[in-house]
Coordinates of C-alpha atoms in Angstrom, one line a residue:
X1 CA -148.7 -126.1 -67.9
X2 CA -151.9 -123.9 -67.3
X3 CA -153.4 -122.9 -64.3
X4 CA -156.4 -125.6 -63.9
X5 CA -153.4 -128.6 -64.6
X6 CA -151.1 -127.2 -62.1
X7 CA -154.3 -126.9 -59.6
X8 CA -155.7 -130.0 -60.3
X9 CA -152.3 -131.3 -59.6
X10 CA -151.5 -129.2 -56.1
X11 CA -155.1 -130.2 -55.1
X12 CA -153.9 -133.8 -55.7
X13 CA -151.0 -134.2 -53.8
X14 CA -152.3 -131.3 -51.5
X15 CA -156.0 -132.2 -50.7
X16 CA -158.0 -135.3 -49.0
X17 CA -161.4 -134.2 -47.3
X18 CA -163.2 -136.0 -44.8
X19 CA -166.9 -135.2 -43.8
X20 CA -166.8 -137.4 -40.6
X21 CA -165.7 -134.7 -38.3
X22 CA -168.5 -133.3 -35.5
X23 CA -170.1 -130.0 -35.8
X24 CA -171.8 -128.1 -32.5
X25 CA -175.6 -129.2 -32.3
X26 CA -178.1 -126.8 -33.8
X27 CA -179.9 -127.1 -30.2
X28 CA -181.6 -123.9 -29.9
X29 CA -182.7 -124.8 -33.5
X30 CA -184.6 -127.9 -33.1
X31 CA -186.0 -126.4 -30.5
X32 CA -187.2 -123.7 -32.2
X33 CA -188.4 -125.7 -35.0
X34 CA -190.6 -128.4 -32.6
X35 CA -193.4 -126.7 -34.1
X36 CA -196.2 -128.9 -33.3
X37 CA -195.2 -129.5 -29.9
X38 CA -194.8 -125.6 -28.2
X39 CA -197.5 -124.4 -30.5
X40 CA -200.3 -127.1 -28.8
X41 CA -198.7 -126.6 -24.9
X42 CA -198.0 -123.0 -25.3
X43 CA -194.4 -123.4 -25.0
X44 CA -192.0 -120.9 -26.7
X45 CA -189.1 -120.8 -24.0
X46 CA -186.1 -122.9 -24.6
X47 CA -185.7 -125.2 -22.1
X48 CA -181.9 -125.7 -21.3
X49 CA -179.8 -127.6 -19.3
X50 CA -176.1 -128.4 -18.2
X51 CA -175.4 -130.6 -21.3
X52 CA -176.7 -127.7 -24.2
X53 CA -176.3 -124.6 -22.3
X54 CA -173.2 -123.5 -24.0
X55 CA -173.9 -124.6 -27.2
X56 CA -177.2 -123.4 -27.6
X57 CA -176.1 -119.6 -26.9
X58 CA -173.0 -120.0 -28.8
X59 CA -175.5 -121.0 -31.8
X60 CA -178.0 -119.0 -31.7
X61 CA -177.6 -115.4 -34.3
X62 CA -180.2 -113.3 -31.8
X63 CA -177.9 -110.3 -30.3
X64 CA -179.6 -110.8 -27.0
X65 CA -181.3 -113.3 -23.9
X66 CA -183.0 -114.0 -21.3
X67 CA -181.9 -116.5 -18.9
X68 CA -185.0 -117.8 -16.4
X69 CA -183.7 -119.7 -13.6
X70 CA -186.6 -121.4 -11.7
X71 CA -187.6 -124.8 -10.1
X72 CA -190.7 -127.2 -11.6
X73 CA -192.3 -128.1 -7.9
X74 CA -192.3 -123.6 -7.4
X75 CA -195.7 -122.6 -7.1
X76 CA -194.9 -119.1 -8.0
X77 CA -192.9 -120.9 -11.1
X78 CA -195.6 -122.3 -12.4
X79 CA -197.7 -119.5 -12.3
X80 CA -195.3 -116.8 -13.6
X81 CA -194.6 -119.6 -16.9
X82 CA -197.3 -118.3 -18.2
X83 CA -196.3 -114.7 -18.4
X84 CA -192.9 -115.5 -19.7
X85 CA -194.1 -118.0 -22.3
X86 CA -196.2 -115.2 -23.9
X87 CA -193.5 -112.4 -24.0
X88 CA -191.8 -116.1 -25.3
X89 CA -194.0 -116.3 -27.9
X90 CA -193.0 -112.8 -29.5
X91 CA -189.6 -113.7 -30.2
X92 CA -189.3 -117.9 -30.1
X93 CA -190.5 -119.9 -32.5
X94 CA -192.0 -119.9 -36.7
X95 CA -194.5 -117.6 -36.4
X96 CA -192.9 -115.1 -33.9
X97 CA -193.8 -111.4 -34.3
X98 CA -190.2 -110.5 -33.6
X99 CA -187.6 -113.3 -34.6
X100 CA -183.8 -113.2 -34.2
X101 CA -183.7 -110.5 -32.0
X102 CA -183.9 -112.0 -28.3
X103 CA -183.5 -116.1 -27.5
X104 CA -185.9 -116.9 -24.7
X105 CA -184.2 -119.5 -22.4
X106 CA -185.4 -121.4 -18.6
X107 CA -183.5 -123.7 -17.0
X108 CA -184.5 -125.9 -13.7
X109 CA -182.5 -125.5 -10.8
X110 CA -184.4 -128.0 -9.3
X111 CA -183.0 -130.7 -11.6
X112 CA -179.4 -132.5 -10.4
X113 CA -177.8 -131.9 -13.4
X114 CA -178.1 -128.1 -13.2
X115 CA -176.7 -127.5 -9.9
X116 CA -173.8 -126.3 -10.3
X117 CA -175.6 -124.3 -13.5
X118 CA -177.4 -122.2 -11.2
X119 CA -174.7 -122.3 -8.6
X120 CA -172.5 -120.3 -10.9
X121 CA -175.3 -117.8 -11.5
X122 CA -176.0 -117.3 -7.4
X123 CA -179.5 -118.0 -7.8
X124 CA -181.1 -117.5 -4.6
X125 CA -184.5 -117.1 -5.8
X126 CA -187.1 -118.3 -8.1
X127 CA -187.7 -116.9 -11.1
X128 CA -184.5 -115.0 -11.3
X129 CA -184.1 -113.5 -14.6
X130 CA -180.9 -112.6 -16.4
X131 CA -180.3 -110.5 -19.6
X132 CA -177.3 -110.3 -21.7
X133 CA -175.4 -110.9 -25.0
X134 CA -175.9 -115.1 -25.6
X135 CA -171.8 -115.2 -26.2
X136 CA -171.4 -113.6 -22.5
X137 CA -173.5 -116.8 -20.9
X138 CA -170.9 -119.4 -22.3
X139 CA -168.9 -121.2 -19.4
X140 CA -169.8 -117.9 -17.3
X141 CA -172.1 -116.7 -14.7
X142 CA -173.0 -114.2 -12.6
X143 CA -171.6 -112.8 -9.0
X144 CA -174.0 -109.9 -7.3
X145 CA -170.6 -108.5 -6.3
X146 CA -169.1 -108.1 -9.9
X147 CA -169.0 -104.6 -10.5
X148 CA -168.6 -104.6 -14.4
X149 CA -171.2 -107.4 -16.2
X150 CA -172.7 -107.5 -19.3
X151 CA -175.5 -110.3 -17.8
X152 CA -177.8 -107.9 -16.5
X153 CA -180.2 -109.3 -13.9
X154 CA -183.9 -108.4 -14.7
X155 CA -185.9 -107.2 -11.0
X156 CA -188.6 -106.3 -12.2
X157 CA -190.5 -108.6 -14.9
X158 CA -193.2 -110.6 -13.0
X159 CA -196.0 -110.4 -15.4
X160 CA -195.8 -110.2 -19.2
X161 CA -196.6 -106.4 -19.4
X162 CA -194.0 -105.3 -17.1
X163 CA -191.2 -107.7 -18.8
X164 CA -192.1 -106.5 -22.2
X165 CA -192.1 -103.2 -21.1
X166 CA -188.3 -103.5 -19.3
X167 CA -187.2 -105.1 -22.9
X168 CA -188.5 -102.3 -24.5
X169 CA -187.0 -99.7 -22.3
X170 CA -183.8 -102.0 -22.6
X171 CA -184.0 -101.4 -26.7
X172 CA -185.8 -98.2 -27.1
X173 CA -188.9 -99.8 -29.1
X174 CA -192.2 -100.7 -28.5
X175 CA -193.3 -104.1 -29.1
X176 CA -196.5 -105.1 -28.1
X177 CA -198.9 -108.6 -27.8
X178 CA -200.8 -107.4 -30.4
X179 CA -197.7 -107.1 -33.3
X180 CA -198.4 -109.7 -35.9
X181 CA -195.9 -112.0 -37.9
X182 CA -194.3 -109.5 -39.1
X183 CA -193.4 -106.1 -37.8
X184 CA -192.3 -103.0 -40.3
X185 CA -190.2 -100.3 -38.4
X186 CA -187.3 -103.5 -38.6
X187 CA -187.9 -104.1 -42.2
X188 CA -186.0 -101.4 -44.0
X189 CA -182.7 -102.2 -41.7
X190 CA -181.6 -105.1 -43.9
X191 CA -180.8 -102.7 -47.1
X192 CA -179.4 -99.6 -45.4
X193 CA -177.3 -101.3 -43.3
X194 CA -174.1 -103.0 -44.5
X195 CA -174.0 -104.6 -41.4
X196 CA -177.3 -106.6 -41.9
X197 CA -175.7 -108.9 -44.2
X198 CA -174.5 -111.1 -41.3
X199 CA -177.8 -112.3 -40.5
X200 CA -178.1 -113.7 -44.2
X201 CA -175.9 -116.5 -43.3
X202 CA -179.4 -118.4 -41.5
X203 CA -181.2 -117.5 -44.5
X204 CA -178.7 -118.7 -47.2
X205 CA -178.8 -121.8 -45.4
X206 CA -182.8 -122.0 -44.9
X207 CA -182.8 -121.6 -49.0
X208 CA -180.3 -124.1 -49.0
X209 CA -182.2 -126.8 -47.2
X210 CA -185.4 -124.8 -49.4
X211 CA -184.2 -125.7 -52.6
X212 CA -183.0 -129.6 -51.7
X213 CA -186.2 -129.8 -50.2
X214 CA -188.0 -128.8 -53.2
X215 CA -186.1 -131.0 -55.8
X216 CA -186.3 -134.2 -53.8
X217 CA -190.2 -133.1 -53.5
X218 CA -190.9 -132.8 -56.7
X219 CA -188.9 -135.7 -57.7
X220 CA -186.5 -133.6 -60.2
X221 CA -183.9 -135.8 -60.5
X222 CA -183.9 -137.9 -64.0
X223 CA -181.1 -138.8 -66.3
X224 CA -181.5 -135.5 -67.9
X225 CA -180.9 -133.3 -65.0
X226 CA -178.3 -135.6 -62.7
X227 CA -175.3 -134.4 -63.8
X228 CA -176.2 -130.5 -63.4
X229 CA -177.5 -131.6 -59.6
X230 CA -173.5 -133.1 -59.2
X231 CA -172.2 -130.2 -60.4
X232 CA -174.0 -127.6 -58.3
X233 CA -173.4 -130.1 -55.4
X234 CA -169.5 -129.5 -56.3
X235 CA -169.4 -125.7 -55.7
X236 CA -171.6 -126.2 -52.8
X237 CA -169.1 -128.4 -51.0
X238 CA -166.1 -126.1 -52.3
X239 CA -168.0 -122.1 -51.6
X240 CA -170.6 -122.4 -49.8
X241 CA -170.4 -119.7 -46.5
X242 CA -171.5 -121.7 -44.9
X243 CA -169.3 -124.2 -43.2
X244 CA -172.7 -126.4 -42.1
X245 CA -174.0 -126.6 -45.4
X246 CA -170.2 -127.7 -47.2
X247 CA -170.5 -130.4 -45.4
X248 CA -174.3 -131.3 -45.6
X249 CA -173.2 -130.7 -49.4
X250 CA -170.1 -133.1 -49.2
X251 CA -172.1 -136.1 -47.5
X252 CA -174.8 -136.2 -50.4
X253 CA -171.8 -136.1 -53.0
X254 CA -169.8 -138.5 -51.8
X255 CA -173.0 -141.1 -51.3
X256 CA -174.6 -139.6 -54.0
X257 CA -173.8 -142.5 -56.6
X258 CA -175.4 -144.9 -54.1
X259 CA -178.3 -142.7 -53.3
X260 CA -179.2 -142.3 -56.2
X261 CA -178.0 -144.7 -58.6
X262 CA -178.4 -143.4 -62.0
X263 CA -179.2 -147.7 -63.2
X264 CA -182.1 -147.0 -61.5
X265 CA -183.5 -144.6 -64.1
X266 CA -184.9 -145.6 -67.3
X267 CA -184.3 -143.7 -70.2
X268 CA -187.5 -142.4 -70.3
X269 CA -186.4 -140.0 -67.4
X270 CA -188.5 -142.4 -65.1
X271 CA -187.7 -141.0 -61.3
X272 CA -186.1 -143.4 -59.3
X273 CA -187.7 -143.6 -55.4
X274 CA -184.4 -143.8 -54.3
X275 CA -183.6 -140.0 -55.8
X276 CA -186.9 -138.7 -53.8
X277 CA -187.5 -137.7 -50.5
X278 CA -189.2 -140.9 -49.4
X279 CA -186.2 -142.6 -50.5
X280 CA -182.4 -142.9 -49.2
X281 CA -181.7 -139.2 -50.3
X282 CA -184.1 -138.3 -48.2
X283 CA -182.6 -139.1 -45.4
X284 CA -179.7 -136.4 -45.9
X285 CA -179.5 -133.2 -44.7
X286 CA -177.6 -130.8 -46.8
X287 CA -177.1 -128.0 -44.2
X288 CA -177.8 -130.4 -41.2
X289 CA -180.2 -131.6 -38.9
X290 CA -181.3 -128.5 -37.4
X291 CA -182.1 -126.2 -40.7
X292 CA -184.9 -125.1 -41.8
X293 CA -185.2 -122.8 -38.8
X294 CA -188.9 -121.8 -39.5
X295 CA -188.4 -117.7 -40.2
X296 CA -185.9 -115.6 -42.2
X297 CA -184.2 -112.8 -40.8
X298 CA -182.2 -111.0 -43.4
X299 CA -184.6 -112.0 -46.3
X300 CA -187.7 -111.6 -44.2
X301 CA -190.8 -109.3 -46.1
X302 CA -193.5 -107.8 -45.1
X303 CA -195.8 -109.8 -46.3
X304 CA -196.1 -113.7 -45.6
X305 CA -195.7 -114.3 -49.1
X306 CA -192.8 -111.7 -50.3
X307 CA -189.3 -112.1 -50.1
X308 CA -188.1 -115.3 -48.2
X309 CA -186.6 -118.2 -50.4
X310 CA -186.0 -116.0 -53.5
X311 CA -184.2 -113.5 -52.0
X312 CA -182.4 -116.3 -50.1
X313 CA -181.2 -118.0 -53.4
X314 CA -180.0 -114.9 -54.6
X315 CA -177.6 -114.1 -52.1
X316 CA -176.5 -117.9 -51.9
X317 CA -175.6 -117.2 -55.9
X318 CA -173.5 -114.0 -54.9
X319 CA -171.7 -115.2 -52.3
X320 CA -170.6 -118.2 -54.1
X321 CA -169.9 -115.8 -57.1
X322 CA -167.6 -114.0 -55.0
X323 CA -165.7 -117.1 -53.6
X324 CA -164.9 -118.8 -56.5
X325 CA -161.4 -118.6 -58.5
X326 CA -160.7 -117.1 -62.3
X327 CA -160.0 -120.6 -63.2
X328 CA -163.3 -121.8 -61.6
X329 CA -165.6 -118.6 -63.1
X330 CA -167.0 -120.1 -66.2
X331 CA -167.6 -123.8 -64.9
X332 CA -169.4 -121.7 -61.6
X333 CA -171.6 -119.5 -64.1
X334 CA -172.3 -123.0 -66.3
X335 CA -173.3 -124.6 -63.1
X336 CA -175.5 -121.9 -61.6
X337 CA -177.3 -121.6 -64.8
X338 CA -177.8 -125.5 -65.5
X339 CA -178.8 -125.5 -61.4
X340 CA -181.9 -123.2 -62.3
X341 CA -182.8 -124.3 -65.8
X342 CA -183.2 -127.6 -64.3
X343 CA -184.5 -127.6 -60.6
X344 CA -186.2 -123.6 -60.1
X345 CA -189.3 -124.7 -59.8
X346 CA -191.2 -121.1 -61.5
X347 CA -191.5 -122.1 -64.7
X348 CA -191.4 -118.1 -66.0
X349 CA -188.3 -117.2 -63.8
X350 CA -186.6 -119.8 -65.2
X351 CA -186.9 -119.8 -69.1
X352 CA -186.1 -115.4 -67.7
X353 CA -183.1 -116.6 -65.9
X354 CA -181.9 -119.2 -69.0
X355 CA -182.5 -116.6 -71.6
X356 CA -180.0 -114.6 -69.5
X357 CA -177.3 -117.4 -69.5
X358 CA -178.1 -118.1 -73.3
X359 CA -177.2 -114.6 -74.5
X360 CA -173.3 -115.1 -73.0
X361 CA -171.8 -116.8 -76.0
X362 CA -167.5 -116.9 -75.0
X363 CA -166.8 -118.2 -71.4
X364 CA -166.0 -116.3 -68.5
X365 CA -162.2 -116.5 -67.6
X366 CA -162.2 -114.1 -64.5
X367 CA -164.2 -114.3 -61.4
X368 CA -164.6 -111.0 -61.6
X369 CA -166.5 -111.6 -64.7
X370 CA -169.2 -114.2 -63.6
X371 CA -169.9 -111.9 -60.4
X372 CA -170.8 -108.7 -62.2
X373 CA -172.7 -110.9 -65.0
X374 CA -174.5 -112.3 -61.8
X375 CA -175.0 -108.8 -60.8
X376 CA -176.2 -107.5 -63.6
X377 CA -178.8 -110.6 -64.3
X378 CA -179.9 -110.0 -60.6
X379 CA -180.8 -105.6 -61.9
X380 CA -182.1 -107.2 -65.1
X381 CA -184.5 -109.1 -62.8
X382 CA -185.4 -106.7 -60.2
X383 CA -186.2 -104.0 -63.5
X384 CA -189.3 -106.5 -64.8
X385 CA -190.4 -107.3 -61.7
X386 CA -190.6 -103.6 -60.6
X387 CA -192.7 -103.1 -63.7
X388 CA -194.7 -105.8 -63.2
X389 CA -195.2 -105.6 -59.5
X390 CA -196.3 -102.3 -59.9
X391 CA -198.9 -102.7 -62.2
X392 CA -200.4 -105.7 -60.5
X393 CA -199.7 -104.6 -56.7
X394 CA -198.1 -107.8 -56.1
X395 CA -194.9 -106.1 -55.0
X396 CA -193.8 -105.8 -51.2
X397 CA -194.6 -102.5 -50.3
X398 CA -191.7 -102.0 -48.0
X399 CA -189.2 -103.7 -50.4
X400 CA -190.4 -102.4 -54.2
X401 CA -187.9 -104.3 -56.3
X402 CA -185.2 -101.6 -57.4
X403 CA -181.2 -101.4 -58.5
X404 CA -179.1 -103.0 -56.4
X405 CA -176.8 -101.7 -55.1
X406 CA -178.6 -98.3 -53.8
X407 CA -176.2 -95.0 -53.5
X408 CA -176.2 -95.2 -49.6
X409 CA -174.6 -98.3 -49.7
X410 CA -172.1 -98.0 -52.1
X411 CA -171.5 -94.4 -53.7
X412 CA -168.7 -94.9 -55.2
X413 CA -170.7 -97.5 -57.8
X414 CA -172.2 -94.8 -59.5
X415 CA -170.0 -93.0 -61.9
X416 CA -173.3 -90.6 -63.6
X417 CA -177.3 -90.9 -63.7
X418 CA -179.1 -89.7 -67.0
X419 CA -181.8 -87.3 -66.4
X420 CA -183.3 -88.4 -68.8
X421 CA -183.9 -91.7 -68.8
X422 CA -182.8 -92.7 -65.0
X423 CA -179.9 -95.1 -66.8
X424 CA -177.0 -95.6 -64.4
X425 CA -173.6 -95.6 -65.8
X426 CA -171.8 -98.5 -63.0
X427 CA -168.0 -98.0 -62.0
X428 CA -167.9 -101.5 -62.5
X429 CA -164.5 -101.7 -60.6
X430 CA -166.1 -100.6 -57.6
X431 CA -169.1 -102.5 -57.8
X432 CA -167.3 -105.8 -57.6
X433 CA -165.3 -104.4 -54.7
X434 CA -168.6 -104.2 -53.0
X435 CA -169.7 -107.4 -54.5
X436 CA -167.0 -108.6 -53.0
X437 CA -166.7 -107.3 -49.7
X438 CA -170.8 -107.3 -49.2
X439 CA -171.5 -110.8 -50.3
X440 CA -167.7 -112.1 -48.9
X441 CA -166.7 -110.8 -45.6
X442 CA -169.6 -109.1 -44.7
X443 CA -171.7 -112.2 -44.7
X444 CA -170.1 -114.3 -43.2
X445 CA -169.1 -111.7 -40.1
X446 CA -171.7 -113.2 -37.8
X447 CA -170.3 -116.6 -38.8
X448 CA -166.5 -116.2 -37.6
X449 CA -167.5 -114.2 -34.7
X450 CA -169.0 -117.9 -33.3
X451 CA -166.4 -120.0 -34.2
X452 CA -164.2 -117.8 -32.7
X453 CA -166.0 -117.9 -29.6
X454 CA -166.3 -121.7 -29.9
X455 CA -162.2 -122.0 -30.7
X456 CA -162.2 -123.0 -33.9
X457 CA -161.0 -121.3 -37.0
X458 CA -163.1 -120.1 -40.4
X459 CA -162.0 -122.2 -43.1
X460 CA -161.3 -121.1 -46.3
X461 CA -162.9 -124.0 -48.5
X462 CA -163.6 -127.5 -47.4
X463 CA -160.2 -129.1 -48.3
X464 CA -159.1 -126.7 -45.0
X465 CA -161.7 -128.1 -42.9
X466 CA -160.9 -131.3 -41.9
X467 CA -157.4 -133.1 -43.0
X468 CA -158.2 -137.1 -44.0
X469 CA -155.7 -139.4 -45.2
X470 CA -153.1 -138.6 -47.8
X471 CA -152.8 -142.4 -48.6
X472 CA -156.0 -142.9 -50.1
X473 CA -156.0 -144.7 -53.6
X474 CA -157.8 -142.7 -56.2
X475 CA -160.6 -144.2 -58.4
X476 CA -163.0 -143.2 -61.1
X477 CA -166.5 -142.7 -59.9
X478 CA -169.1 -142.8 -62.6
X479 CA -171.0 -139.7 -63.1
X480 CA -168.5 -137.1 -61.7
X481 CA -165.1 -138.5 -63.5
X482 CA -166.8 -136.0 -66.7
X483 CA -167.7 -133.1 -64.8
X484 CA -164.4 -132.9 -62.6
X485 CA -162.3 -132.8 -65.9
X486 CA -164.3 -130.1 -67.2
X487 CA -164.9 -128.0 -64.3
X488 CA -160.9 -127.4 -63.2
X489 CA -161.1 -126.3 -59.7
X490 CA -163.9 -127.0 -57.4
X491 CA -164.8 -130.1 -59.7
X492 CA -161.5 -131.6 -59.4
X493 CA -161.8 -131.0 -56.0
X494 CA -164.9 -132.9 -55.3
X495 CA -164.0 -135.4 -57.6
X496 CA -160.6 -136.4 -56.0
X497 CA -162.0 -136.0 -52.2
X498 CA -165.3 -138.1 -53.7
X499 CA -163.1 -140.7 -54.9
X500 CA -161.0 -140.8 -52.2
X501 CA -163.9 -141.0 -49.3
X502 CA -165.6 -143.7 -51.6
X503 CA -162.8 -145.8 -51.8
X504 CA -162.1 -146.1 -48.5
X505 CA -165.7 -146.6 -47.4
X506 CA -165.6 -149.6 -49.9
X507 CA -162.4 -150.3 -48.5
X508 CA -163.7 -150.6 -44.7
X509 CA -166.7 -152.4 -46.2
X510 CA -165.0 -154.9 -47.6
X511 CA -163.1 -155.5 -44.2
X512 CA -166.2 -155.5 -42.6
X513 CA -167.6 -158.6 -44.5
X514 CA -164.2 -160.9 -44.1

């Protein structure tokens, strides 16, 4: 029996996935995101109170806060908002100067509910500032007579200069209300830092919602490209890092078949409504309701128009190159190229990217395989663009497009350089170690950290995350009975837990109506 049988076969008496189960509110993120809204009433603060006080800093990725505790009827309150919402303004919001590095927070004391809030934090005057790590505000507070804290409290920041200036002193830079969008002496941290990676998590997610978004806009969905969307959807739901998006993933997939019916098409590739974002797809969210943030962090360029969603859906394609199985490598590679053949939207990059898939003529048997041909495509890329950018000055001038990855990150990947002609002969061992490790449990660092601190436990795929019924009757469904066959692992995965959840959907249906 070979390896995708006996899977196929552990996954069936092993697996049964259920999406239903409750995720922690992306508060601080629809908050961030009300863009409309803060931008017309100057408001950049998050305002927080008893019932999304925990969650909000247990979600946000910023490695620092500020906590404002005040009261609405406060004269001085009201006239010290206005200082607070533009230091606010630098760090909160789409078009911050300095995103993800400080969440700007205010709650009322003079509001019921936050009583015993501000009790815990002995507030005895308004404003009262605090500063601290967001994880060290969860279920906490403060006591004047704790000798050891890492909430700070702030006594001196009653104008915007003089609170700027005590962050500043706090992190040893210089930020100032004049900084624009986007800010240059943090640029260059995100590729010589390993560490960086962690912050990509946001942005694989923001590509995630990027690309959806982009499909359903440009109604791409015919009879033609269906099946690849399934199939992508399938090693979404089974490797994607991130746990919001699996399930985002898992909902569409197992509706899919209703959402987008493929009856409705005619065979002249005539896109349905339905399969649009005005219609019931739509109204999915494939990393939930909270994404897109509005910025990127570890994707971010220097420019408004560098960087952002490509680099984004480049890192999503490494890290699920790295999480897939040897049995799952050549369906993943088949799937990732069929994804962007049909649905990557530049019509250049694409036909570049295809040609790349096209030249691979036996299939990929290791993981270890797909990632470095990944790897290599992504070098491949980055070697055009360089020339290209460089002729046109069109590049990002703080992120020239260049081999990846550079000495100071991984040494060991470089076995000899020819004078010559600057070819790099790869220790392709290591490289997929760092593949590995940089794309795998680097990424995802930031990631375990909070569930950690929220109790819960990183799942290794989405059969681990939530255990559903083991009784559940297994039935075809029409468009991903072919797929799951062919694509051993992760398809027979989606396919069983698809089945499963639509059967007993149509089950309590049918329950419903006697």
């Amino acid at each position: 029996m070979n390896y995708c049988v006996i899977l196929v076969v552990i996954l069936v008496v092993s697996f049964s996935i259920s999406v239903t189960s409750g995720s922690h509110e992306r508060v601080i993120l629809r908050a961030i995101i009300k863009e409309e809204k803060s931008n017309k009433n100057g408001e950049f603060a998050i305002d927080l109170n008893a019932t999304n006080f925990d969650s909000v800093f247990n979600d946000t990725p910023t490695p620092f806060a500020i906590l404002e505790f005040f009261a609405h009827w406060c004269p001085a309150c009201r006239n010290y908002k206005p200082h607070y919402e533009k230091v606010a303004r630098l760090f909160n919001g789409p078009d911050a100067s300095h995103p993800g590095i400080i969440l700007m927070t205010r709650v009322d004391c003079a509001l019921t509910i936050n009583s015993n809030l501000c009790d815990k934090f002995s507030v005895t005057r308004f404003p009262m500032l605090f500063w601290g790590p967001p994880k060290k505000f969860i279920g906490g507070g403060w006591d004047p007579k704790q000798e050891k804290s890492e909430i700070i409290p702030i006594e001196n920041g009653q104008t915007a200069d003089i609170l700027l200036g005590w962050i500043n002193k706090q992190l040893g830079r210089s930020y100032g209300f004049d900084d624009g969008k986007h800010e240059k002496e943090h640029l260059q941290a995100n590729t010589s830092d390993s560490g960086q990676i962690a912050k990509a998590i946001y942005d694989i997610e923001e590509a995630t919602f990027t690309a959806f978004g982009i499909i359903l806009d440009h109604k791409m969905i015919t009879p033609a490209t269906r099946a690849s969307l399934i199939k992508f959807l399938q090693l979404l739901v089974a490797h994607h890092p991130s746990k919001r998006c699996r399930k985002g993933s898992a909902e569409i997939l197992v509706n899919f078949d209703d959402l987008c019916p493929s009856q409705t098409m005619s065979v002249n590739n005539e896109k349905a409504e339905s399969c649009t974002k005005k219609g019931a797809l739509g109204n999915y969210h494939i990393c939930g309701k909270e994404v897109p943030r509005g910025y990127w962090m570890y994707c971010r360029g220097s420019k408004n128009d560098t960087r952002g969603f490509s680099c984004g859906l480049w890192v999503l394609l490494h890290s699920l190159s790295v999480r897939v199985e040897d049995g799952e490598s050549n369906m993943a590679f088949r799937s990732t190229c069929d994804f962007i053949h049909n649905f990557f939207i530049c019509e250049e990059c694409r036909q570049h990217f295809y040609g790349m898939c096209s030249s691979i003529s036996s299939p990929f048997k290791k993981a270890r395989d797909f990632a470095l041909w990944l790897w290599s495509a992504h070098n491949k890329v980055n070697e055009r663009l360089a020339k290209e950018e460089a002729s046109l000055e069109t590049g990002d001038p703080e992120f020239p497009k260049a081999i990846w990855p550079p000495k100071k990150l991984c040494s060991s990947c470089y076995l000899k350089t020819s004078k010559e002609n600057g070819k790099i002969e790869w220790d392709e061992n290591e490289v997929f170690k760092f593949l590995v490790s940089y794309y795998g449990k680097g990424l995802v660092t930031l990631q375990k950290e909070m569930e950690q601190q929220s109790g819960s436990q990183t799942e290794k795929i989405v059969a681990e995350e939530v255990v559903g019924s083991t009784h559940a009757v297994v039935v075809p469904v029409g468009a991903a009975l072919a797929i799951a066959v062919a694509s051993c692992a992760f398809g027979a995965l989606a396919y069983i837990w698809r089945s499963r959840q639509k059967n007993r959907k149509y089950k309590y249906n049918s329950l419903k109506n006697i």
